[in-house]
């Protein structure tokens, strides 16, 4: 790890927002600061220092990091989200405000729909700075709270520790469970003590799932086959409301829901479909013109850093902060309608 007082020597091929905005002046101004949980600048930037191919390169160790190290986080947040230090995030989780009839009622294109939010618990460090004891206690408190859910949200918690490799790999293959943290999360300190304190809660149908202590302390997920986006969003908002009766989430009037990676701040929502677009796949220029117009992101079908398979893509909203949850899902829905129209025309 870099010395406390050494300004990182970023090579010319480093193009992360960390490289772009961490000047020597900002480094010197922040290098001796620390948050109440002892999280320091060198901790926040370590992932981007060792992974020079990072897109962003920084993680917060607690809510306070975003304010203690604002001289670095603010320009990164402004660049990525177009969100200024004086802006206020506004949430709207009301499904009645969403205009999203199923874009593919015949099931010709959309294989599945998934909408997730990241959440972290108030008055605790985030994953990069949490202690093993705090993380284990959080796993117990959150899994106990989830096991009290009733009706269609009722389910079971499965700790990662002790899970058979066969079950774990099948859950990942079936798109339900997180992969073991990548090198970016590793360098951020998010994989410490793995697999202890991590696990997954899900209902019998696997349409409602909660990841515990991966990149964020909760990833609350609603998913199902087909394109009934509104039904998926409604289930998610109901679940969030039920969990929030038992758990206080870390929230800021300025930044919305607090997450370890600044890319997820605000709504912390990613609304996606797995969609087959074999004709558009042959014309990526047209494909990307549509996804750009509707503020969409293209991922492979096994999530971040994966590739498309068989002309099937993971299409999701790119905007997270400075827009409401309804707008995130509306972005995805409206973009998917345009993609299907184009695919039909080819
Ligand atoms: P996140 O969405 O939590 O940021 P990833 O992009 O890595 O994380 O995706 C996590 C998992 O969710 C992966 O297994 C991915 O295949 C799965 N997934 C994402 N979107 C969908 C979808 N629309 N249908 C089915 N599985 C999905
Ligand atoms: N790999 C890191 C994170 C980028 C956003 N993805 C998250 N948070 N999963 C990077 O800086 O590229």
mmCIF file of C-alpha atoms in Angstrom, residues 60-320:
data_model
loop_
_atom_site.group_PDB
_atom_site.id
_atom_site.type_symbol
_atom_site.label_atom_id
_atom_site.label_comp_id
_atom_site.label_asym_id
_atom_site.label_seq_id
_atom_site.Cartn_x
_atom_site.Cartn_y
_atom_site.Cartn_z
ATOM 1 C CA UNK A 60 -16.533 5.497 0.784
ATOM 2 C CA UNK A 61 -15.926 3.845 4.170
ATOM 3 C CA UNK A 62 -18.894 5.592 5.778
ATOM 4 C CA UNK A 63 -21.465 8.334 5.062
ATOM 5 C CA UNK A 64 -19.046 10.881 6.545
ATOM 6 C CA UNK A 65 -16.424 10.027 3.866
ATOM 7 C CA UNK A 66 -18.517 11.871 1.269
ATOM 8 C CA UNK A 67 -18.222 15.051 3.339
ATOM 9 C CA UNK A 68 -14.744 14.669 4.916
ATOM 10 C CA UNK A 69 -13.239 13.955 1.458
ATOM 11 C CA UNK A 70 -15.712 16.131 -0.495
ATOM 12 C CA UNK A 71 -12.848 17.880 -2.310
ATOM 13 C CA UNK A 72 -12.285 14.577 -4.137
ATOM 14 C CA UNK A 73 -15.763 12.979 -4.069
ATOM 15 C CA UNK A 74 -17.678 16.074 -5.229
ATOM 16 C CA UNK A 75 -15.967 16.461 -8.630
ATOM 17 C CA UNK A 76 -16.214 12.683 -9.178
ATOM 18 C CA UNK A 77 -19.951 12.756 -8.346
ATOM 19 C CA UNK A 78 -20.483 15.822 -10.544
ATOM 20 C CA UNK A 79 -18.639 14.194 -13.468
ATOM 21 C CA UNK A 80 -20.383 10.822 -13.212
ATOM 22 C CA UNK A 81 -23.923 11.906 -12.243
ATOM 23 C CA UNK A 82 -24.043 15.552 -13.413
ATOM 24 C CA UNK A 83 -24.992 16.343 -9.800
ATOM 25 C CA UNK A 84 -23.628 19.469 -8.064
ATOM 26 C CA UNK A 85 -22.626 19.863 -4.394
ATOM 27 C CA UNK A 86 -25.670 22.125 -3.800
ATOM 28 C CA UNK A 87 -28.183 19.741 -5.460
ATOM 29 C CA UNK A 88 -30.736 17.828 -3.421
ATOM 30 C CA UNK A 89 -31.747 14.259 -4.284
ATOM 31 C CA UNK A 90 -35.500 13.466 -4.281
ATOM 32 C CA UNK A 91 -36.933 9.909 -4.041
ATOM 33 C CA UNK A 92 -40.215 8.577 -5.453
ATOM 34 C CA UNK A 93 -40.968 4.898 -4.947
ATOM 35 C CA UNK A 94 -44.689 5.097 -5.857
ATOM 36 C CA UNK A 95 -45.557 2.519 -8.571
ATOM 37 C CA UNK A 96 -48.724 4.521 -9.409
ATOM 38 C CA UNK A 97 -46.456 7.160 -10.937
ATOM 39 C CA UNK A 98 -44.875 4.643 -13.330
ATOM 40 C CA UNK A 99 -46.264 4.389 -16.871
ATOM 41 C CA UNK A 100 -44.847 1.008 -17.932
ATOM 42 C CA UNK A 101 -47.143 -1.453 -19.710
ATOM 43 C CA UNK A 102 -45.315 -4.681 -20.575
ATOM 44 C CA UNK A 103 -43.216 -3.829 -23.670
ATOM 45 C CA UNK A 104 -43.225 -7.491 -24.764
ATOM 46 C CA UNK A 105 -46.507 -9.198 -23.729
ATOM 47 C CA UNK A 106 -45.887 -12.006 -26.261
ATOM 48 C CA UNK A 107 -42.524 -12.783 -24.665
ATOM 49 C CA UNK A 108 -40.582 -12.625 -27.931
ATOM 50 C CA UNK A 109 -37.685 -10.484 -26.665
ATOM 51 C CA UNK A 110 -37.566 -9.991 -22.872
ATOM 52 C CA UNK A 111 -36.354 -13.062 -20.996
ATOM 53 C CA UNK A 112 -36.481 -11.534 -17.504
ATOM 54 C CA UNK A 113 -36.785 -8.327 -15.503
ATOM 55 C CA UNK A 114 -34.823 -7.454 -12.336
ATOM 56 C CA UNK A 115 -34.889 -4.255 -10.269
ATOM 57 C CA UNK A 116 -32.521 -3.805 -7.338
ATOM 58 C CA UNK A 117 -31.614 -1.137 -4.823
ATOM 59 C CA UNK A 118 -28.556 -0.916 -2.609
ATOM 60 C CA UNK A 119 -29.046 0.055 1.022
ATOM 61 C CA UNK A 120 -26.733 0.495 4.014
ATOM 62 C CA UNK A 121 -27.671 0.710 7.682
ATOM 63 C CA UNK A 122 -27.629 4.113 9.379
ATOM 64 C CA UNK A 123 -25.007 4.941 12.031
ATOM 65 C CA UNK A 124 -22.608 2.140 11.003
ATOM 66 C CA UNK A 125 -19.526 2.127 8.775
ATOM 67 C CA UNK A 126 -19.984 0.945 5.173
ATOM 68 C CA UNK A 127 -18.408 -2.274 3.939
ATOM 69 C CA UNK A 128 -14.898 -0.896 3.399
ATOM 70 C CA UNK A 129 -14.583 0.199 7.042
ATOM 71 C CA UNK A 130 -16.897 -2.141 8.987
ATOM 72 C CA UNK A 131 -15.295 -4.489 11.524
ATOM 73 C CA UNK A 132 -15.740 -8.281 11.400
ATOM 74 C CA UNK A 133 -17.773 -8.185 14.620
ATOM 75 C CA UNK A 134 -20.029 -5.393 13.303
ATOM 76 C CA UNK A 135 -20.531 -7.228 9.982
ATOM 77 C CA UNK A 136 -21.413 -10.522 11.713
ATOM 78 C CA UNK A 137 -23.855 -8.763 14.058
ATOM 79 C CA UNK A 138 -25.407 -7.004 11.061
ATOM 80 C CA UNK A 139 -25.818 -10.341 9.246
ATOM 81 C CA UNK A 140 -27.733 -11.716 12.257
ATOM 82 C CA UNK A 141 -29.883 -8.597 12.789
ATOM 83 C CA UNK A 142 -30.786 -8.256 9.097
ATOM 84 C CA UNK A 143 -31.489 -11.979 8.544
ATOM 85 C CA UNK A 144 -33.628 -12.062 11.712
ATOM 86 C CA UNK A 145 -35.600 -9.048 10.428
ATOM 87 C CA UNK A 146 -36.068 -10.619 6.968
ATOM 88 C CA UNK A 147 -37.288 -13.896 8.491
ATOM 89 C CA UNK A 148 -40.269 -11.998 9.998
ATOM 90 C CA UNK A 149 -41.587 -11.001 6.539
ATOM 91 C CA UNK A 150 -45.001 -12.437 5.665
ATOM 92 C CA UNK A 151 -47.022 -13.479 2.625
ATOM 93 C CA UNK A 152 -45.289 -13.493 -0.755
ATOM 94 C CA UNK A 153 -42.176 -11.897 0.813
ATOM 95 C CA UNK A 154 -41.748 -14.763 3.320
ATOM 96 C CA UNK A 155 -38.576 -16.749 2.763
ATOM 97 C CA UNK A 156 -35.370 -18.192 4.171
ATOM 98 C CA UNK A 157 -31.842 -16.867 4.796
ATOM 99 C CA UNK A 158 -28.876 -18.866 3.478
ATOM 100 C CA UNK A 159 -25.448 -17.877 4.878
ATOM 101 C CA UNK A 160 -22.628 -18.038 2.351
ATOM 102 C CA UNK A 161 -20.382 -19.615 5.000
ATOM 103 C CA UNK A 162 -21.064 -23.326 4.849
ATOM 104 C CA UNK A 163 -23.031 -23.146 1.569
ATOM 105 C CA UNK A 164 -22.070 -26.049 -0.697
ATOM 106 C CA UNK A 165 -20.095 -25.072 -3.802
ATOM 107 C CA UNK A 166 -22.748 -26.794 -5.943
ATOM 108 C CA UNK A 167 -25.613 -24.700 -4.536
ATOM 109 C CA UNK A 168 -23.509 -21.509 -4.599
ATOM 110 C CA UNK A 169 -22.436 -21.894 -8.237
ATOM 111 C CA UNK A 170 -25.976 -22.866 -9.331
ATOM 112 C CA UNK A 171 -27.455 -19.757 -7.627
ATOM 113 C CA UNK A 172 -24.850 -17.620 -9.445
ATOM 114 C CA UNK A 173 -25.488 -19.367 -12.770
ATOM 115 C CA UNK A 174 -29.208 -18.798 -12.315
ATOM 116 C CA UNK A 175 -28.495 -15.059 -11.763
ATOM 117 C CA UNK A 176 -29.728 -15.049 -8.140
ATOM 118 C CA UNK A 177 -26.480 -14.800 -6.122
ATOM 119 C CA UNK A 178 -23.518 -12.412 -6.248
ATOM 120 C CA UNK A 179 -20.147 -13.686 -7.467
ATOM 121 C CA UNK A 180 -17.199 -13.639 -5.098
ATOM 122 C CA UNK A 181 -16.041 -10.017 -4.970
ATOM 123 C CA UNK A 182 -13.866 -8.875 -7.850
ATOM 124 C CA UNK A 183 -10.413 -7.267 -7.545
ATOM 125 C CA UNK A 184 -11.951 -3.792 -7.390
ATOM 126 C CA UNK A 185 -14.053 -4.756 -4.344
ATOM 127 C CA UNK A 186 -11.079 -6.680 -2.924
ATOM 128 C CA UNK A 187 -8.826 -3.612 -3.021
ATOM 129 C CA UNK A 188 -11.612 -1.524 -1.468
ATOM 130 C CA UNK A 189 -11.659 -3.823 1.565
ATOM 131 C CA UNK A 190 -15.143 -5.133 0.730
ATOM 132 C CA UNK A 191 -14.073 -8.799 0.612
ATOM 133 C CA UNK A 192 -12.493 -8.888 4.065
ATOM 134 C CA UNK A 193 -13.290 -12.077 6.075
ATOM 135 C CA UNK A 194 -15.125 -13.525 3.032
ATOM 136 C CA UNK A 195 -17.407 -15.551 3.100
ATOM 137 C CA UNK A 196 -18.180 -14.841 6.811
ATOM 138 C CA UNK A 197 -21.110 -12.458 7.377
ATOM 139 C CA UNK A 198 -22.414 -12.729 3.799
ATOM 140 C CA UNK A 199 -25.508 -14.501 2.532
ATOM 141 C CA UNK A 200 -28.746 -14.405 0.577
ATOM 142 C CA UNK A 201 -32.393 -14.294 1.659
ATOM 143 C CA UNK A 202 -35.036 -15.314 -0.852
ATOM 144 C CA UNK A 203 -38.688 -16.344 -1.062
ATOM 145 C CA UNK A 204 -39.596 -19.787 -2.442
ATOM 146 C CA UNK A 205 -40.252 -18.452 -5.955
ATOM 147 C CA UNK A 206 -36.924 -16.532 -5.977
ATOM 148 C CA UNK A 207 -38.805 -13.414 -7.100
ATOM 149 C CA UNK A 208 -37.763 -11.485 -3.953
ATOM 150 C CA UNK A 209 -34.146 -11.714 -2.786
ATOM 151 C CA UNK A 210 -31.842 -9.780 -0.452
ATOM 152 C CA UNK A 211 -28.059 -9.996 -0.605
ATOM 153 C CA UNK A 212 -26.399 -9.268 2.738
ATOM 154 C CA UNK A 213 -22.936 -7.669 3.087
ATOM 155 C CA UNK A 214 -21.730 -7.793 -0.518
ATOM 156 C CA UNK A 215 -20.799 -4.431 -2.042
ATOM 157 C CA UNK A 216 -23.529 -2.828 0.074
ATOM 158 C CA UNK A 217 -25.020 -4.129 3.315
ATOM 159 C CA UNK A 218 -28.292 -4.883 1.553
ATOM 160 C CA UNK A 219 -29.100 -5.393 -2.102
ATOM 161 C CA UNK A 220 -32.924 -5.661 -2.196
ATOM 162 C CA UNK A 221 -33.969 -7.401 -5.413
ATOM 163 C CA UNK A 222 -37.244 -8.123 -7.205
ATOM 164 C CA UNK A 223 -37.056 -10.255 -10.348
ATOM 165 C CA UNK A 224 -39.102 -12.580 -12.540
ATOM 166 C CA UNK A 225 -39.310 -14.055 -16.027
ATOM 167 C CA UNK A 226 -40.821 -11.847 -18.750
ATOM 168 C CA UNK A 227 -41.345 -8.104 -19.125
ATOM 169 C CA UNK A 228 -43.937 -7.115 -16.519
ATOM 170 C CA UNK A 229 -41.735 -4.271 -15.290
ATOM 171 C CA UNK A 230 -44.500 -2.674 -13.215
ATOM 172 C CA UNK A 231 -45.161 -5.892 -11.285
ATOM 173 C CA UNK A 232 -41.438 -6.220 -10.500
ATOM 174 C CA UNK A 233 -41.249 -2.578 -9.355
ATOM 175 C CA UNK A 234 -44.380 -2.914 -7.222
ATOM 176 C CA UNK A 235 -43.003 -6.001 -5.447
ATOM 177 C CA UNK A 236 -39.694 -4.180 -4.813
ATOM 178 C CA UNK A 237 -41.307 -1.037 -3.384
ATOM 179 C CA UNK A 238 -43.531 -3.157 -1.105
ATOM 180 C CA UNK A 239 -40.477 -5.065 0.136
ATOM 181 C CA UNK A 240 -38.458 -1.891 0.725
ATOM 182 C CA UNK A 241 -41.344 -0.471 2.764
ATOM 183 C CA UNK A 242 -41.612 -3.627 4.896
ATOM 184 C CA UNK A 243 -37.849 -3.800 5.549
ATOM 185 C CA UNK A 244 -37.719 -0.066 6.368
ATOM 186 C CA UNK A 245 -40.190 -0.714 9.234
ATOM 187 C CA UNK A 246 -37.403 -2.751 10.873
ATOM 188 C CA UNK A 247 -34.133 -1.239 9.601
ATOM 189 C CA UNK A 248 -33.071 2.444 9.385
ATOM 190 C CA UNK A 249 -31.295 3.067 6.087
ATOM 191 C CA UNK A 250 -28.377 5.519 5.732
ATOM 192 C CA UNK A 251 -29.767 8.526 3.833
ATOM 193 C CA UNK A 252 -28.668 12.102 3.016
ATOM 194 C CA UNK A 253 -30.840 15.016 1.826
ATOM 195 C CA UNK A 254 -28.026 15.809 -0.589
ATOM 196 C CA UNK A 255 -26.892 12.364 -1.799
ATOM 197 C CA UNK A 256 -29.986 10.194 -1.219
ATOM 198 C CA UNK A 257 -29.361 6.590 -0.165
ATOM 199 C CA UNK A 258 -25.719 6.209 0.860
ATOM 200 C CA UNK A 259 -23.685 3.474 -0.885
ATOM 201 C CA UNK A 260 -20.048 2.371 -0.785
ATOM 202 C CA UNK A 261 -19.471 3.159 -4.471
ATOM 203 C CA UNK A 262 -20.398 6.719 -5.534
ATOM 204 C CA UNK A 263 -21.897 5.378 -8.781
ATOM 205 C CA UNK A 264 -24.824 3.940 -6.805
ATOM 206 C CA UNK A 265 -25.697 7.036 -4.712
ATOM 207 C CA UNK A 266 -29.193 8.514 -4.775
ATOM 208 C CA UNK A 267 -31.710 5.839 -5.738
ATOM 209 C CA UNK A 268 -29.028 3.106 -5.678
ATOM 210 C CA UNK A 269 -31.347 1.517 -8.228
ATOM 211 C CA UNK A 270 -30.568 -0.571 -11.268
ATOM 212 C CA UNK A 271 -33.615 -1.674 -13.259
ATOM 213 C CA UNK A 272 -32.704 -4.201 -15.955
ATOM 214 C CA UNK A 273 -34.067 -6.601 -18.495
ATOM 215 C CA UNK A 274 -32.314 -9.534 -20.116
ATOM 216 C CA UNK A 275 -33.417 -9.038 -23.704
ATOM 217 C CA UNK A 276 -32.694 -10.855 -26.990
ATOM 218 C CA UNK A 277 -31.787 -8.361 -29.741
ATOM 219 C CA UNK A 278 -29.931 -10.505 -32.313
ATOM 220 C CA UNK A 279 -30.461 -8.101 -35.229
ATOM 221 C CA UNK A 280 -29.475 -4.966 -33.297
ATOM 222 C CA UNK A 281 -26.431 -6.901 -32.022
ATOM 223 C CA UNK A 282 -25.135 -6.715 -35.601
ATOM 224 C CA UNK A 283 -25.450 -2.916 -35.633
ATOM 225 C CA UNK A 284 -23.914 -1.735 -32.350
ATOM 226 C CA UNK A 285 -23.762 1.872 -33.596
ATOM 227 C CA UNK A 286 -27.564 1.998 -33.897
ATOM 228 C CA UNK A 287 -27.909 -0.040 -30.688
ATOM 229 C CA UNK A 288 -25.772 2.403 -28.683
ATOM 230 C CA UNK A 289 -27.472 5.454 -30.226
ATOM 231 C CA UNK A 290 -30.747 4.219 -28.724
ATOM 232 C CA UNK A 291 -29.251 3.315 -25.318
ATOM 233 C CA UNK A 292 -27.528 6.728 -25.148
ATOM 234 C CA UNK A 293 -30.784 8.540 -25.977
ATOM 235 C CA UNK A 294 -32.620 6.798 -23.120
ATOM 236 C CA UNK A 295 -29.739 6.989 -20.568
ATOM 237 C CA UNK A 296 -29.248 3.219 -20.627
ATOM 238 C CA UNK A 297 -26.265 0.972 -19.873
ATOM 239 C CA UNK A 298 -25.439 -2.272 -21.685
ATOM 240 C CA UNK A 299 -24.016 -5.163 -19.630
ATOM 241 C CA UNK A 300 -23.402 -8.818 -20.340
ATOM 242 C CA UNK A 301 -25.810 -11.411 -18.976
ATOM 243 C CA UNK A 302 -23.734 -12.367 -15.956
ATOM 244 C CA UNK A 303 -23.635 -8.812 -14.643
ATOM 245 C CA UNK A 304 -20.937 -6.190 -14.451
ATOM 246 C CA UNK A 305 -17.734 -6.967 -16.394
ATOM 247 C CA UNK A 306 -19.414 -9.897 -18.240
ATOM 248 C CA UNK A 307 -20.160 -10.398 -21.933
ATOM 249 C CA UNK A 308 -23.395 -10.772 -23.876
ATOM 250 C CA UNK A 309 -24.255 -14.339 -24.907
ATOM 251 C CA UNK A 310 -26.317 -15.348 -27.944
ATOM 252 C CA UNK A 311 -27.475 -11.835 -28.683
ATOM 253 C CA UNK A 312 -28.942 -11.468 -25.175
ATOM 254 C CA UNK A 313 -28.043 -8.267 -23.313
ATOM 255 C CA UNK A 314 -28.572 -6.815 -19.835
ATOM 256 C CA UNK A 315 -30.111 -3.386 -20.478
ATOM 257 C CA UNK A 316 -30.560 -1.030 -17.512
ATOM 258 C CA UNK A 317 -30.885 2.587 -16.442
ATOM 259 C CA UNK A 318 -27.583 4.457 -16.135
ATOM 260 C CA UNK A 319 -28.873 7.417 -14.073
ATOM 261 C CA UNK A 320 -29.095 6.841 -10.308
#
